[in-house]
């Protein structure tokens, strides 16, 4: 129920269009019913031998004279008067003129019915597409706000699948759902009223089988919901593999793993294929089943109604045919209703997955009334900080550390020791589980998060560039910067020369993730981005992959210029960095095991000395 209410909350802003659609549906139903009914006078006009009140009506009048209850008598009388009015006034007793009038009436009714159908479809499309747009935007902005731990828990393919496939499923479920759920019941009610008016006994026969068919349809719906969830998970697997191989194509090729990846992908498409087949089997079962049940109803009516006509009881032949048409006109809405239930179940399963993501709370967020910060004045301090990605396994243990403004702190240590984790705590990508980190004496958790991050520039090993121009990549998040400022930053980062030689200079599109640039060029663009941002604090993860000597020198120069006059945390991989650093800390198994300047640490003959011989001493 909560799920329905949440979807309804998305529909609420579109109430005017929804109302418009409802009104159109009402008119559509009205004209459609009159159209179905018009067959009775039509048949009567063509086939009756003389102009008179239909024989069955005469029988009914007789019956009305001795009705079982006074109310039934009044009802039959009213029905008769209505018939009289239609035959006398509206159609006329002259058969030729009546035919003309009836044809004209049918054309008019068709036209009006179509106009309202069209308008209803337009209003409804507005609602559906609007809702889908809103859900998609909400989902996207929500996952953008979620903390990094969400991305570590959730595969990229799964996230993409939520925003693309699941939202589309909700869309098809709303589109199938609302129109069919409003229009078809209305049409059914209208048809039911007409059917009961013509013969309540026959209507009763027709509906004997309804509860049975509803139970079957319900059972199919539950199965479909379960199968749809499995199928969407398979789709997420598929998207994940696709995304991994496309972004890791170099590794795949380098290890000659193309055939392995192709087989893996084929395995996943096959699993998806099977899950879809299962859904199709279940979904398509409901249609023939409903049809079979309907055929049973039809035979019942033919037998029971046919006998009434043959025995001249209560029902004129044209009324019997009209009744049959009305009952058959109910088939389509019932059939659609049966499949709409299934579609809604699929959509609900998708909505559940979407809301599951929307319900995730960012683990790192602003406190109520966070403190604004605009500058960094004196020092950053780690006070007995412990942190683990999982509660039971600490990655950083009881770290105490202070870094003063303007200091360059080089962080070294064996792989997996916790260097990246340590620097990730500074921009609050994660919060410590114990202890606190302060900036100028204030706990980071009390500061306005966006202000804190504005104070920091981050250059990581993997340079992330977007599929956009060089200019917009350098000025990412800094729309107010002029071209001159961007060029100046590129100059500092040793990037201006190669950018100027690109086909459209700063306007050149660098392609998704910067594939058209060399490794060194990408790094220099990332450095230019940090230079332009001009933050007081720098977090640098030096690339381990070796560049050619010329490129290496250019990148090194750029980094040195970037670090000048700033406070920097550098995960160091280059000898020059450790030599120039004000202080080096050695992190091993999540603890600071040594700290000092290069010479002191080499002389101490500990872990640093070993690392230095292996890593830096080339
Ligand atoms: P390297 O030099 O190889 O990059 P590092 O010193 O930077 O290593 P970290 O990346 O900080 O080390 O990792 C420290 C520990 O935390 C490792 O044992 C690693 O497996 C674990 N770890 C890192 N990221 C996550 C994560 N997102 N979820 C769970 N564990 C993680």
Coordinates of C-alpha atoms and ligand atoms in Angstrom, one line a residue:
X1 CA 0.0 0.0 0.0
X2 CA 2.9 2.3 0.9
X3 CA 4.3 1.6 -2.5
X4 CA 1.1 2.7 -4.3
X5 CA 1.0 5.9 -2.1
X6 CA 4.6 6.7 -3.1
X7 CA 3.9 6.3 -6.8
X8 CA 0.7 8.4 -6.3
X9 CA 2.8 11.1 -4.7
X10 CA 4.7 11.4 -8.0
X11 CA 1.4 11.7 -9.9
X12 CA -0.1 14.4 -7.6
X13 CA 1.6 17.4 -9.4
X14 CA -0.2 16.3 -12.6
X15 CA -3.7 16.3 -11.2
X16 CA -5.1 18.7 -13.7
X17 CA -4.0 16.6 -16.7
X18 CA -5.2 13.5 -14.9
X19 CA -8.6 15.2 -14.3
X20 CA -8.7 16.1 -18.0
X21 CA -8.0 12.6 -18.9
X22 CA -10.7 11.3 -16.6
X23 CA -13.3 13.6 -18.0
X24 CA -12.4 12.5 -21.5
X25 CA -12.7 8.9 -20.4
X26 CA -16.2 9.5 -19.1
X27 CA -17.3 11.1 -22.4
X28 CA -15.6 8.3 -24.3
X29 CA -17.5 5.7 -22.3
X30 CA -20.8 7.5 -22.7
X31 CA -20.5 7.7 -26.5
X32 CA -19.1 4.2 -26.8
X33 CA -22.1 2.8 -24.8
X34 CA -24.7 4.7 -26.9
X35 CA -22.9 3.4 -30.0
X36 CA -23.2 -0.2 -28.9
X37 CA -26.8 0.3 -28.0
X38 CA -27.6 2.0 -31.3
X39 CA -27.5 -1.5 -32.9
X40 CA -30.9 -2.4 -31.4
X41 CA -33.0 0.3 -33.1
X42 CA -30.8 -0.3 -36.2
X43 CA -31.7 -4.0 -36.4
X44 CA -35.3 -3.2 -35.5
X45 CA -35.6 -0.7 -38.3
X46 CA -34.1 -3.0 -40.9
X47 CA -35.7 -6.3 -39.9
X48 CA -39.0 -5.6 -38.3
X49 CA -42.0 -6.3 -40.6
X50 CA -44.2 -3.5 -39.5
X51 CA -43.8 -0.3 -37.5
X52 CA -44.9 -1.2 -34.1
X53 CA -43.8 -1.6 -30.6
X54 CA -41.5 -4.7 -30.6
X55 CA -43.4 -7.8 -29.6
X56 CA -41.2 -8.6 -26.7
X57 CA -41.9 -5.1 -25.4
X58 CA -45.6 -5.9 -25.5
X59 CA -44.9 -9.0 -23.5
X60 CA -43.0 -6.9 -21.0
X61 CA -45.9 -4.4 -20.7
X62 CA -48.1 -7.3 -20.0
X63 CA -45.7 -8.5 -17.4
X64 CA -45.5 -5.0 -16.0
X65 CA -49.2 -5.1 -15.4
X66 CA -48.6 -7.9 -12.9
X67 CA -45.1 -7.2 -11.7
X68 CA -43.6 -9.2 -8.8
X69 CA -42.8 -5.9 -6.9
X70 CA -44.1 -2.4 -7.4
X71 CA -40.5 -1.2 -8.0
X72 CA -40.0 -3.7 -10.8
X73 CA -43.2 -2.5 -12.4
X74 CA -42.1 1.1 -12.3
X75 CA -38.8 0.1 -13.8
X76 CA -40.3 -1.8 -16.7
X77 CA -42.7 1.1 -17.4
X78 CA -39.9 3.6 -17.4
X79 CA -37.9 1.4 -19.8
X80 CA -40.9 1.2 -22.1
X81 CA -41.4 4.9 -22.1
X82 CA -37.8 5.4 -23.0
X83 CA -38.1 3.0 -25.9
X84 CA -41.2 4.7 -27.1
X85 CA -39.4 8.1 -27.0
X86 CA -36.5 6.7 -29.0
X87 CA -38.6 5.1 -31.7
X88 CA -41.2 7.9 -31.9
X89 CA -39.1 11.1 -31.5
X90 CA -35.5 10.4 -32.1
X91 CA -35.6 7.9 -34.9
X92 CA -39.1 8.2 -36.3
X93 CA -41.5 5.4 -37.5
X94 CA -40.7 5.9 -41.2
X95 CA -38.1 3.2 -41.9
X96 CA -36.2 5.1 -44.6
X97 CA -35.8 8.2 -42.6
X98 CA -35.1 6.2 -39.5
X99 CA -32.2 4.5 -41.4
X100 CA -30.8 7.8 -42.5
X101 CA -31.0 9.3 -39.0
X102 CA -29.4 6.2 -37.5
X103 CA -26.5 6.3 -39.9
X104 CA -25.9 9.9 -39.2
X105 CA -26.1 9.2 -35.5
X106 CA -23.6 6.4 -35.7
X107 CA -21.1 8.6 -37.6
X108 CA -21.5 11.4 -35.0
X109 CA -21.0 9.0 -32.2
X110 CA -17.9 7.5 -33.7
X111 CA -16.4 10.9 -34.3
X112 CA -17.1 12.1 -30.7
X113 CA -15.8 8.9 -29.2
X114 CA -12.5 9.1 -31.2
X115 CA -12.0 12.8 -30.3
X116 CA -12.3 12.0 -26.6
X117 CA -10.1 8.9 -26.9
X118 CA -7.4 11.0 -28.6
X119 CA -7.6 13.8 -25.9
X120 CA -7.5 11.3 -23.1
X121 CA -4.4 9.6 -24.6
X122 CA -2.7 12.9 -24.9
X123 CA -3.4 14.0 -21.3
X124 CA -2.4 10.6 -20.0
X125 CA 0.9 10.6 -21.9
X126 CA 1.6 13.9 -20.3
X127 CA 1.1 12.5 -16.8
X128 CA 3.0 9.3 -17.5
X129 CA 6.0 10.9 -19.1
X130 CA 6.1 13.6 -16.5
X131 CA 6.1 11.1 -13.7
X132 CA 8.9 9.1 -15.3
X133 CA 11.0 12.2 -15.8
X134 CA 10.5 13.2 -12.2
X135 CA 11.4 9.7 -10.8
X136 CA 14.5 9.5 -13.1
X137 CA 15.6 13.0 -11.9
X138 CA 15.0 12.1 -8.3
X139 CA 16.9 8.9 -8.6
X140 CA 19.8 10.5 -10.4
X141 CA 20.1 13.4 -7.9
X142 CA 19.7 11.0 -5.0
X143 CA 22.5 8.6 -6.1
X144 CA 24.7 11.7 -6.8
X145 CA 24.3 12.6 -3.1
X146 CA 24.9 9.2 -1.8
X147 CA 28.2 8.6 -0.1
X148 CA 31.0 6.5 -1.6
X149 CA 30.1 3.4 0.5
X150 CA 27.0 3.0 -1.6
X151 CA 29.1 2.8 -4.8
X152 CA 31.3 0.2 -3.2
X153 CA 28.3 -1.9 -2.2
X154 CA 26.5 -1.5 -5.5
X155 CA 27.7 -2.5 -8.9
X156 CA 27.7 0.2 -11.6
X157 CA 25.5 -2.0 -13.9
X158 CA 22.9 -2.2 -11.1
X159 CA 22.7 1.5 -10.7
X160 CA 22.4 2.0 -14.5
X161 CA 19.8 -0.6 -14.6
X162 CA 17.7 1.2 -11.9
X163 CA 17.7 4.4 -13.9
X164 CA 17.1 2.9 -17.3
X165 CA 15.3 -0.4 -17.2
X166 CA 13.4 -0.1 -13.9
X167 CA 12.2 3.4 -14.6
X168 CA 11.0 2.2 -18.1
X169 CA 9.2 -0.7 -16.4
X170 CA 7.4 1.7 -14.1
X171 CA 6.6 3.8 -17.1
X172 CA 5.0 1.0 -19.0
X173 CA 3.2 -0.1 -15.9
X174 CA 1.7 3.4 -15.3
X175 CA 0.8 3.9 -19.0
X176 CA -0.9 0.5 -19.2
X177 CA -2.1 0.8 -15.6
X178 CA -3.9 4.1 -15.4
X179 CA -5.6 4.2 -18.7
X180 CA -6.7 0.6 -18.5
X181 CA -7.5 0.8 -14.8
X182 CA -9.8 3.8 -15.2
X183 CA -11.1 3.4 -18.7
X184 CA -11.8 -0.3 -18.7
X185 CA -13.7 -0.5 -15.4
X186 CA -15.8 2.4 -16.6
X187 CA -16.6 0.7 -19.8
X188 CA -17.4 -2.4 -17.9
X189 CA -19.7 -0.6 -15.6
X190 CA -21.5 1.1 -18.5
X191 CA -21.8 -2.2 -20.3
X192 CA -23.0 -3.9 -17.2
X193 CA -25.7 -1.3 -16.7
X194 CA -26.9 -1.7 -20.3
X195 CA -26.7 -5.5 -20.0
X196 CA -28.8 -5.6 -16.7
X197 CA -31.3 -3.2 -18.3
X198 CA -31.8 -5.6 -21.2
X199 CA -31.9 -8.8 -19.2
X200 CA -30.7 -9.3 -15.6
X201 CA -31.1 -13.0 -15.9
X202 CA -28.7 -13.3 -18.8
X203 CA -26.2 -11.0 -17.1
X204 CA -26.2 -13.2 -14.1
X205 CA -25.3 -16.2 -16.3
X206 CA -22.5 -14.2 -17.8
X207 CA -21.0 -13.3 -14.5
X208 CA -21.1 -16.7 -12.8
X209 CA -17.6 -17.5 -13.9
X210 CA -16.0 -14.1 -13.0
X211 CA -14.7 -14.9 -9.5
X212 CA -13.0 -18.0 -10.8
X213 CA -11.2 -16.1 -13.5
X214 CA -10.1 -13.4 -11.1
X215 CA -8.5 -15.9 -8.8
X216 CA -6.4 -17.3 -11.7
X217 CA -5.4 -13.8 -12.9
X218 CA -4.3 -12.9 -9.3
X219 CA -2.1 -16.0 -9.1
X220 CA -0.4 -15.2 -12.4
X221 CA 0.3 -11.7 -11.2
X222 CA 2.1 -12.8 -8.1
X223 CA 4.3 -15.2 -10.2
X224 CA 5.1 -12.4 -12.6
X225 CA 6.2 -10.0 -9.9
X226 CA 8.7 -12.6 -8.7
X227 CA 10.0 -13.5 -12.1
X228 CA 10.3 -9.8 -13.1
X229 CA 12.6 -9.2 -10.1
X230 CA 14.9 -12.1 -11.2
X231 CA 14.9 -10.9 -14.8
X232 CA 15.9 -7.3 -13.8
X233 CA 18.8 -8.7 -11.7
X234 CA 20.0 -10.6 -14.7
X235 CA 19.8 -7.4 -16.8
X236 CA 21.9 -5.7 -14.1
X237 CA 24.5 -8.5 -14.3
X238 CA 24.6 -8.0 -18.1
X239 CA 25.0 -4.2 -17.9
X240 CA 27.7 -4.6 -15.3
X241 CA 29.8 -7.0 -17.5
X242 CA 29.3 -4.7 -20.5
X243 CA 30.4 -1.7 -18.5
X244 CA 33.4 -3.5 -17.0
X245 CA 34.7 -4.8 -20.4
X246 CA 34.1 -1.5 -22.2
X247 CA 36.0 0.5 -19.5
X248 CA 38.6 -2.2 -19.0
X249 CA 39.1 -3.0 -22.7
X250 CA 42.9 -2.6 -22.5
X251 CA 43.2 -5.1 -19.8
X252 CA 41.0 -7.6 -21.6
X253 CA 43.1 -7.2 -24.8
X254 CA 46.4 -7.2 -22.9
X255 CA 45.5 -10.6 -21.3
X256 CA 44.0 -11.9 -24.5
X257 CA 40.8 -12.5 -22.6
X258 CA 38.4 -11.6 -25.4
X259 CA 37.1 -15.2 -25.7
X260 CA 36.7 -15.5 -22.0
X261 CA 34.7 -12.2 -21.8
X262 CA 32.6 -13.2 -24.8
X263 CA 31.7 -16.5 -23.2
X264 CA 30.9 -14.7 -19.9
X265 CA 28.7 -12.2 -21.7
X266 CA 27.0 -15.0 -23.7
X267 CA 26.3 -16.8 -20.4
X268 CA 24.7 -13.7 -19.0
X269 CA 22.6 -12.9 -22.1
X270 CA 21.5 -16.6 -22.0
X271 CA 20.4 -16.3 -18.3
X272 CA 18.5 -13.1 -19.2
X273 CA 17.0 -14.8 -22.2
X274 CA 15.7 -17.6 -20.0
X275 CA 14.3 -15.3 -17.4
X276 CA 12.5 -13.3 -20.1
X277 CA 11.1 -16.5 -21.6
X278 CA 9.8 -17.4 -18.2
X279 CA 8.1 -14.1 -17.9
X280 CA 6.6 -14.3 -21.4
X281 CA 5.3 -17.8 -20.6
X282 CA 3.5 -16.6 -17.5
X283 CA 2.3 -13.4 -19.0
X284 CA 1.0 -15.0 -22.2
X285 CA -0.8 -17.7 -20.2
X286 CA -3.2 -15.2 -18.7
X287 CA -4.6 -14.1 -22.1
X288 CA -5.7 -17.5 -23.5
X289 CA -6.9 -18.5 -20.1
X290 CA -9.2 -15.4 -19.9
X291 CA -10.3 -16.0 -23.4
X292 CA -11.2 -19.6 -22.6
X293 CA -13.2 -18.5 -19.6
X294 CA -14.9 -15.9 -21.7
X295 CA -15.8 -18.5 -24.3
X296 CA -17.6 -20.5 -21.6
X297 CA -19.6 -17.4 -20.7
X298 CA -20.5 -16.9 -24.3
X299 CA -21.8 -20.4 -24.8
X300 CA -23.9 -20.1 -21.6
X301 CA -25.5 -16.9 -22.9
X302 CA -26.2 -18.3 -26.3
X303 CA -27.9 -21.3 -24.8
X304 CA -29.9 -19.4 -22.1
X305 CA -30.7 -16.3 -24.2
X306 CA -31.4 -18.3 -27.4
X307 CA -34.1 -20.2 -25.5
X308 CA -35.7 -17.0 -24.2
X309 CA -35.9 -15.7 -27.7
X310 CA -37.2 -19.0 -29.1
X311 CA -39.9 -19.1 -26.5
X312 CA -40.7 -15.5 -27.1
X313 CA -40.1 -14.6 -23.5
X314 CA -39.1 -11.1 -22.4
X315 CA -36.4 -10.6 -25.0
X316 CA -36.8 -9.4 -28.6
X317 CA -34.3 -10.9 -31.2
X318 CA -32.6 -7.5 -31.8
X319 CA -32.3 -7.0 -28.1
X320 CA -30.7 -10.4 -27.8
X321 CA -28.2 -9.4 -30.5
X322 CA -27.6 -6.1 -28.7
X323 CA -27.1 -7.9 -25.5
X324 CA -24.5 -10.2 -27.2
X325 CA -22.7 -7.2 -28.6
X326 CA -22.6 -5.6 -25.2
X327 CA -21.2 -8.7 -23.5
X328 CA -18.6 -9.1 -26.3
X329 CA -17.7 -5.5 -25.9
X330 CA -16.8 -6.4 -22.3
X331 CA -14.3 -9.0 -23.5
X332 CA -11.6 -6.5 -24.5
X333 CA -11.6 -4.5 -21.3
X334 CA -11.6 -7.7 -19.3
X335 CA -8.7 -9.1 -21.3
X336 CA -6.8 -5.8 -20.9
X337 CA -7.6 -5.7 -17.2
X338 CA -6.2 -9.2 -16.8
X339 CA -2.9 -8.3 -18.5
X340 CA -2.7 -4.9 -16.8
X341 CA -2.6 -6.5 -13.5
X342 CA 0.5 -8.4 -14.6
X343 CA 2.1 -5.2 -16.0
X344 CA 1.4 -3.4 -12.8
X345 CA 3.0 -6.3 -10.8
X346 CA 6.1 -5.9 -13.0
X347 CA 6.1 -2.2 -12.5
X348 CA 5.6 -2.5 -8.8
X349 CA 8.6 -4.8 -8.5
X350 CA 10.6 -2.2 -10.4
X351 CA 9.2 0.6 -8.2
X352 CA 10.2 -1.3 -5.1
X353 CA 13.8 -1.5 -6.4
X354 CA 13.8 2.2 -7.2
X355 CA 12.5 3.2 -3.8
X356 CA 15.0 0.9 -2.2
X357 CA 17.7 3.1 -3.7
X358 CA 15.8 6.3 -2.9
X359 CA 15.6 5.1 0.7
X360 CA 19.3 4.8 1.2
X361 CA 20.6 7.5 3.3
X362 CA 24.0 9.2 2.6
X363 CA 26.3 8.1 5.4
X364 CA 28.3 11.3 5.1
X365 CA 26.1 14.4 5.3
X366 CA 25.7 17.8 6.8
X367 CA 24.7 18.1 10.4
X368 CA 21.8 20.4 11.2
X369 CA 23.2 23.9 11.1
X370 CA 26.7 23.2 9.8
X371 CA 29.4 25.7 10.3
X372 CA 30.4 27.6 7.1
X373 CA 34.1 27.7 6.3
X374 CA 35.7 29.8 3.7
X375 CA 39.4 29.5 4.5
X376 CA 42.0 27.3 6.0
X377 CA 44.1 29.1 8.5
X378 CA 46.4 26.9 10.6
X379 CA 46.2 23.1 10.8
X380 CA 44.5 19.8 10.1
X381 CA 44.7 17.3 12.9
X382 CA 43.8 13.6 13.1
X383 CA 43.0 12.8 16.8
X384 CA 43.1 9.1 17.5
X385 CA 41.3 8.2 14.3
X386 CA 40.2 4.7 13.6
X387 CA 38.3 3.6 10.5
X388 CA 37.2 0.4 8.8
X389 CA 35.0 -0.2 5.7
X390 CA 33.4 -3.0 7.7
X391 CA 32.7 -2.5 11.4
X392 CA 34.7 -5.6 12.5
X393 CA 37.9 -4.9 10.4
X394 CA 39.7 -1.7 11.1
X395 CA 41.8 -0.3 8.2
X396 CA 43.2 2.7 10.1
X397 CA 44.0 2.3 13.8
X398 CA 44.3 5.1 16.3
X399 CA 46.0 7.6 14.0
X400 CA 47.2 10.9 15.5
X401 CA 48.7 13.3 13.1
X402 CA 49.0 17.1 12.6
X403 CA 49.7 18.9 9.4
X404 CA 50.3 22.7 9.5
X405 CA 49.3 25.2 6.8
X406 CA 51.8 25.2 4.0
X407 CA 53.3 21.8 4.9
X408 CA 53.9 19.0 2.4
X409 CA 53.2 15.6 3.9
X410 CA 54.3 12.6 1.9
X411 CA 52.6 9.4 2.7
X412 CA 54.4 6.1 1.9
X413 CA 53.9 2.5 2.9
X414 CA 53.3 -1.0 1.5
X415 CA 50.4 -1.6 -0.7
X416 CA 47.1 -2.1 1.3
X417 CA 48.6 -0.3 4.3
X418 CA 45.8 2.3 4.3
X419 CA 47.3 5.4 2.5
X420 CA 44.4 6.1 0.2
X421 CA 41.9 5.5 3.0
X422 CA 43.8 8.0 5.2
X423 CA 43.6 10.8 2.6
X424 CA 39.9 9.9 1.8
X425 CA 39.0 10.9 5.3
X426 CA 40.2 14.5 4.8
X427 CA 37.5 15.6 2.3
X428 CA 35.0 13.4 4.3
X429 CA 34.5 10.7 1.7
X430 CA 34.1 8.6 4.8
X431 CA 33.8 9.5 8.5
X432 CA 36.0 8.0 11.2
X433 CA 34.5 5.4 13.4
X434 CA 36.5 6.6 16.4
X435 CA 38.3 9.8 17.0
X436 CA 38.0 13.0 15.0
X437 CA 39.7 15.0 12.3
X438 CA 39.7 18.8 12.8
X439 CA 40.3 21.7 10.5
X440 CA 41.5 24.8 12.4
X441 CA 40.3 23.1 15.6
X442 CA 36.8 22.3 14.2
X443 CA 35.5 18.8 13.8
X444 CA 35.1 18.1 10.0
X445 CA 31.6 16.7 10.8
X446 CA 30.5 20.1 12.0
X447 CA 31.5 21.9 8.9
X448 CA 29.4 22.6 5.8
X449 CA 30.4 19.7 3.6
X450 CA 30.4 21.6 0.3
X451 CA 32.5 24.4 1.8
X452 CA 35.0 21.9 3.2
X453 CA 35.4 20.2 -0.2
X454 CA 35.8 23.6 -1.9
X455 CA 38.9 24.0 0.1
X456 CA 40.4 20.9 -1.4
X457 CA 41.8 19.9 -4.8
X458 CA 42.1 16.2 -5.5
X459 CA 44.3 14.7 -8.2
X460 CA 44.0 11.0 -8.3
X461 CA 46.0 8.3 -10.1
X462 CA 43.1 7.6 -12.4
X463 CA 42.4 10.9 -14.1
X464 CA 38.7 11.2 -14.6
X465 CA 37.8 13.3 -17.6
X466 CA 34.3 13.8 -19.0
X467 CA 33.0 13.5 -22.6
X468 CA 33.2 17.3 -23.1
X469 CA 35.5 20.0 -24.4
X470 CA 39.0 20.5 -22.9
X471 CA 37.8 23.9 -21.6
X472 CA 34.8 22.5 -19.7
X473 CA 36.9 19.6 -18.4
X474 CA 39.4 22.1 -16.9
X475 CA 36.7 24.4 -15.6
X476 CA 34.6 21.5 -14.2
X477 CA 32.5 23.0 -11.5
X478 CA 33.9 26.4 -12.1
X479 CA 31.6 27.9 -14.7
X480 CA 32.5 31.5 -13.8
X481 CA 36.1 31.2 -15.0
X482 CA 37.1 32.9 -18.2
X483 CA 39.0 31.4 -21.1
X484 CA 42.0 33.4 -20.1
X485 CA 42.0 32.0 -16.6
X486 CA 41.6 28.5 -18.0
X487 CA 44.6 29.1 -20.3
X488 CA 46.7 30.4 -17.5
X489 CA 46.0 27.3 -15.4
X490 CA 46.8 25.1 -18.4
X491 CA 50.0 27.0 -18.8
X492 CA 51.0 26.3 -15.1
X493 CA 50.1 22.6 -15.7
X494 CA 52.3 22.4 -18.8
X495 CA 49.1 21.6 -20.8
X496 CA 48.7 24.8 -22.9
X497 CA 51.0 23.8 -25.7
X498 CA 49.5 20.5 -26.5
X499 CA 45.9 21.8 -26.1
X500 CA 46.7 24.6 -28.6
X501 CA 47.7 22.0 -31.1
X502 CA 44.4 20.0 -30.8
X503 CA 42.1 20.5 -33.8
X504 CA 39.7 22.9 -32.1
X505 CA 42.1 24.0 -29.3
X506 CA 40.3 24.4 -26.0
X507 CA 37.0 23.5 -27.7
X508 CA 38.1 20.0 -28.7
X509 CA 36.0 17.3 -27.3
X510 CA 38.2 14.8 -25.5
X511 CA 35.9 11.8 -26.0
X512 CA 34.6 9.6 -23.2
X513 CA 37.1 9.4 -20.3
X514 CA 39.7 11.3 -22.4
X515 CA 40.5 8.3 -24.6
X516 CA 41.9 10.6 -27.4
X517 CA 44.7 11.9 -25.1
X518 CA 47.9 10.3 -23.8
X519 CA 48.3 9.3 -20.2
X520 CA 50.6 12.3 -19.5
X521 CA 48.2 14.7 -21.2
X522 CA 45.3 13.5 -19.2
X523 CA 47.2 14.0 -16.0
X524 CA 48.2 17.5 -17.0
X525 CA 44.6 18.4 -17.7
X526 CA 43.6 17.1 -14.3
X527 CA 46.4 19.2 -12.7
X528 CA 45.2 22.2 -14.7
X529 CA 41.8 21.6 -13.2
X530 CA 43.3 21.7 -9.7
X531 CA 45.3 24.8 -10.5
X532 CA 42.2 26.6 -11.7
X533 CA 40.3 25.7 -8.6
X534 CA 43.2 27.1 -6.6
X535 CA 42.4 25.3 -3.3
X536 CA 44.5 25.9 -0.1
X537 CA 44.6 22.1 0.5
X538 CA 45.8 19.5 -2.0
X539 CA 45.3 15.8 -2.0
X540 CA 47.5 14.1 -4.5
X541 CA 47.8 10.4 -5.4
X542 CA 50.9 10.2 -7.6
X543 CA 50.5 7.9 -10.6
X544 CA 52.5 4.7 -10.3
X545 CA 52.4 4.0 -14.1
X546 CA 55.6 5.2 -15.7
X547 CA 55.4 7.9 -18.3
X548 CA 58.1 8.4 -20.9
X549 CA 60.9 10.7 -19.6
X550 CA 59.7 13.9 -21.4
X551 CA 56.1 13.5 -20.2
X552 CA 57.3 12.6 -16.7
X553 CA 59.3 15.8 -16.5
X554 CA 56.3 17.9 -17.7
X555 CA 54.0 16.2 -15.2
X556 CA 56.5 16.5 -12.4
X557 CA 57.0 20.2 -13.1
X558 CA 53.3 20.8 -13.2
X559 CA 52.8 19.0 -9.9
X560 CA 55.6 21.0 -8.2
X561 CA 54.0 24.3 -9.4
X562 CA 50.6 23.1 -8.2
X563 CA 51.9 22.3 -4.7
X564 CA 53.7 25.6 -4.2
X565 CA 52.2 27.6 -1.3
X566 CA 49.7 24.9 -0.5
X567 CA 49.2 22.4 2.2
X568 CA 49.5 19.0 0.6
X569 CA 48.9 15.3 1.3
X570 CA 50.8 13.3 -1.3
X571 CA 50.7 9.6 -1.6
X572 CA 54.2 9.5 -2.9
X573 CA 55.6 7.3 -5.6
X574 CA 58.4 9.5 -6.9
X575 CA 61.8 10.1 -5.4
X576 CA 61.7 13.8 -5.9
X577 CA 58.4 14.1 -3.9
X578 CA 59.8 12.4 -0.9
X579 CA 63.0 14.4 -1.1
X580 CA 61.1 17.7 -1.2
X581 CA 58.5 16.8 1.4
X582 CA 58.5 18.6 4.7
X583 CA 57.7 15.4 6.4
X584 CA 57.2 11.8 5.4
X585 CA 54.9 9.4 7.3
X586 CA 55.1 5.6 6.8
X587 CA 51.8 3.8 7.0
X588 CA 51.7 0.1 7.6
X589 CA 48.7 -2.1 8.6
X590 CA 46.7 1.1 9.2
X591 CA 49.2 2.7 11.7
X592 CA 51.8 5.4 11.4
X593 CA 55.0 3.4 12.0
X594 CA 57.6 6.0 11.2
X595 CA 57.7 9.7 10.5
X596 CA 60.4 12.3 9.8
X597 CA 62.4 13.8 6.9
X598 CA 64.0 11.6 4.2
X599 CA 67.5 11.6 5.6
X600 CA 66.4 10.8 9.1
X601 CA 64.3 7.9 8.0
X602 CA 66.9 6.4 5.8
X603 CA 69.4 6.6 8.7
X604 CA 66.9 5.0 11.1
X605 CA 67.1 1.9 8.9
X606 CA 63.4 0.9 9.4
X607 CA 60.6 0.2 7.0
X608 CA 61.1 3.4 5.1
X609 CA 64.7 2.5 4.4
X610 CA 63.5 -0.8 2.9
X611 CA 60.8 0.8 0.8
X612 CA 63.3 3.5 -0.3
X613 CA 65.7 0.9 -1.6
X614 CA 62.9 -1.0 -3.4
X615 CA 60.7 1.7 -4.6
X616 CA 62.4 5.1 -4.9
X617 CA 66.1 4.3 -5.2
X618 CA 66.4 3.7 -9.0
Ligands
LIG1 P1 47.7 1.0 -2.4 O1 49.1 1.6 -2.3 O2 47.8 -0.4 -3.0 O3 46.7 1.8 -3.1 P2 46.8 1.8 0.2 O4 47.9 1.8 1.2 O5 46.3 3.0 -0.4 O6 47.1 0.7 -1.0 P3 44.0 1.4 0.9 O7 43.5 1.5 -0.5 O8 43.8 2.5 1.8 O9 45.6 1.0 0.9 O10 43.4 0.1 1.5 C1 43.6 -0.3 2.9 C2 42.8 -1.5 3.1 O11 41.4 -1.3 3.0 C3 43.1 -2.7 2.2 O12 43.2 -3.9 3.0 C4 41.9 -2.7 1.3 O13 41.7 -4.0 0.9 C5 40.8 -2.2 2.1 N1 39.8 -1.4 1.3 C6 40.1 -0.4 0.5 N2 39.0 0.1 -0.1 C7 38.0 -0.6 0.4 C8 36.5 -0.7 0.2 N3 35.9 0.2 -0.6 N4 35.8 -1.6 0.8 C9 36.4 -2.5 1.7 N5 37.7 -2.5 1.9 C10 38.5 -1.6 1.3

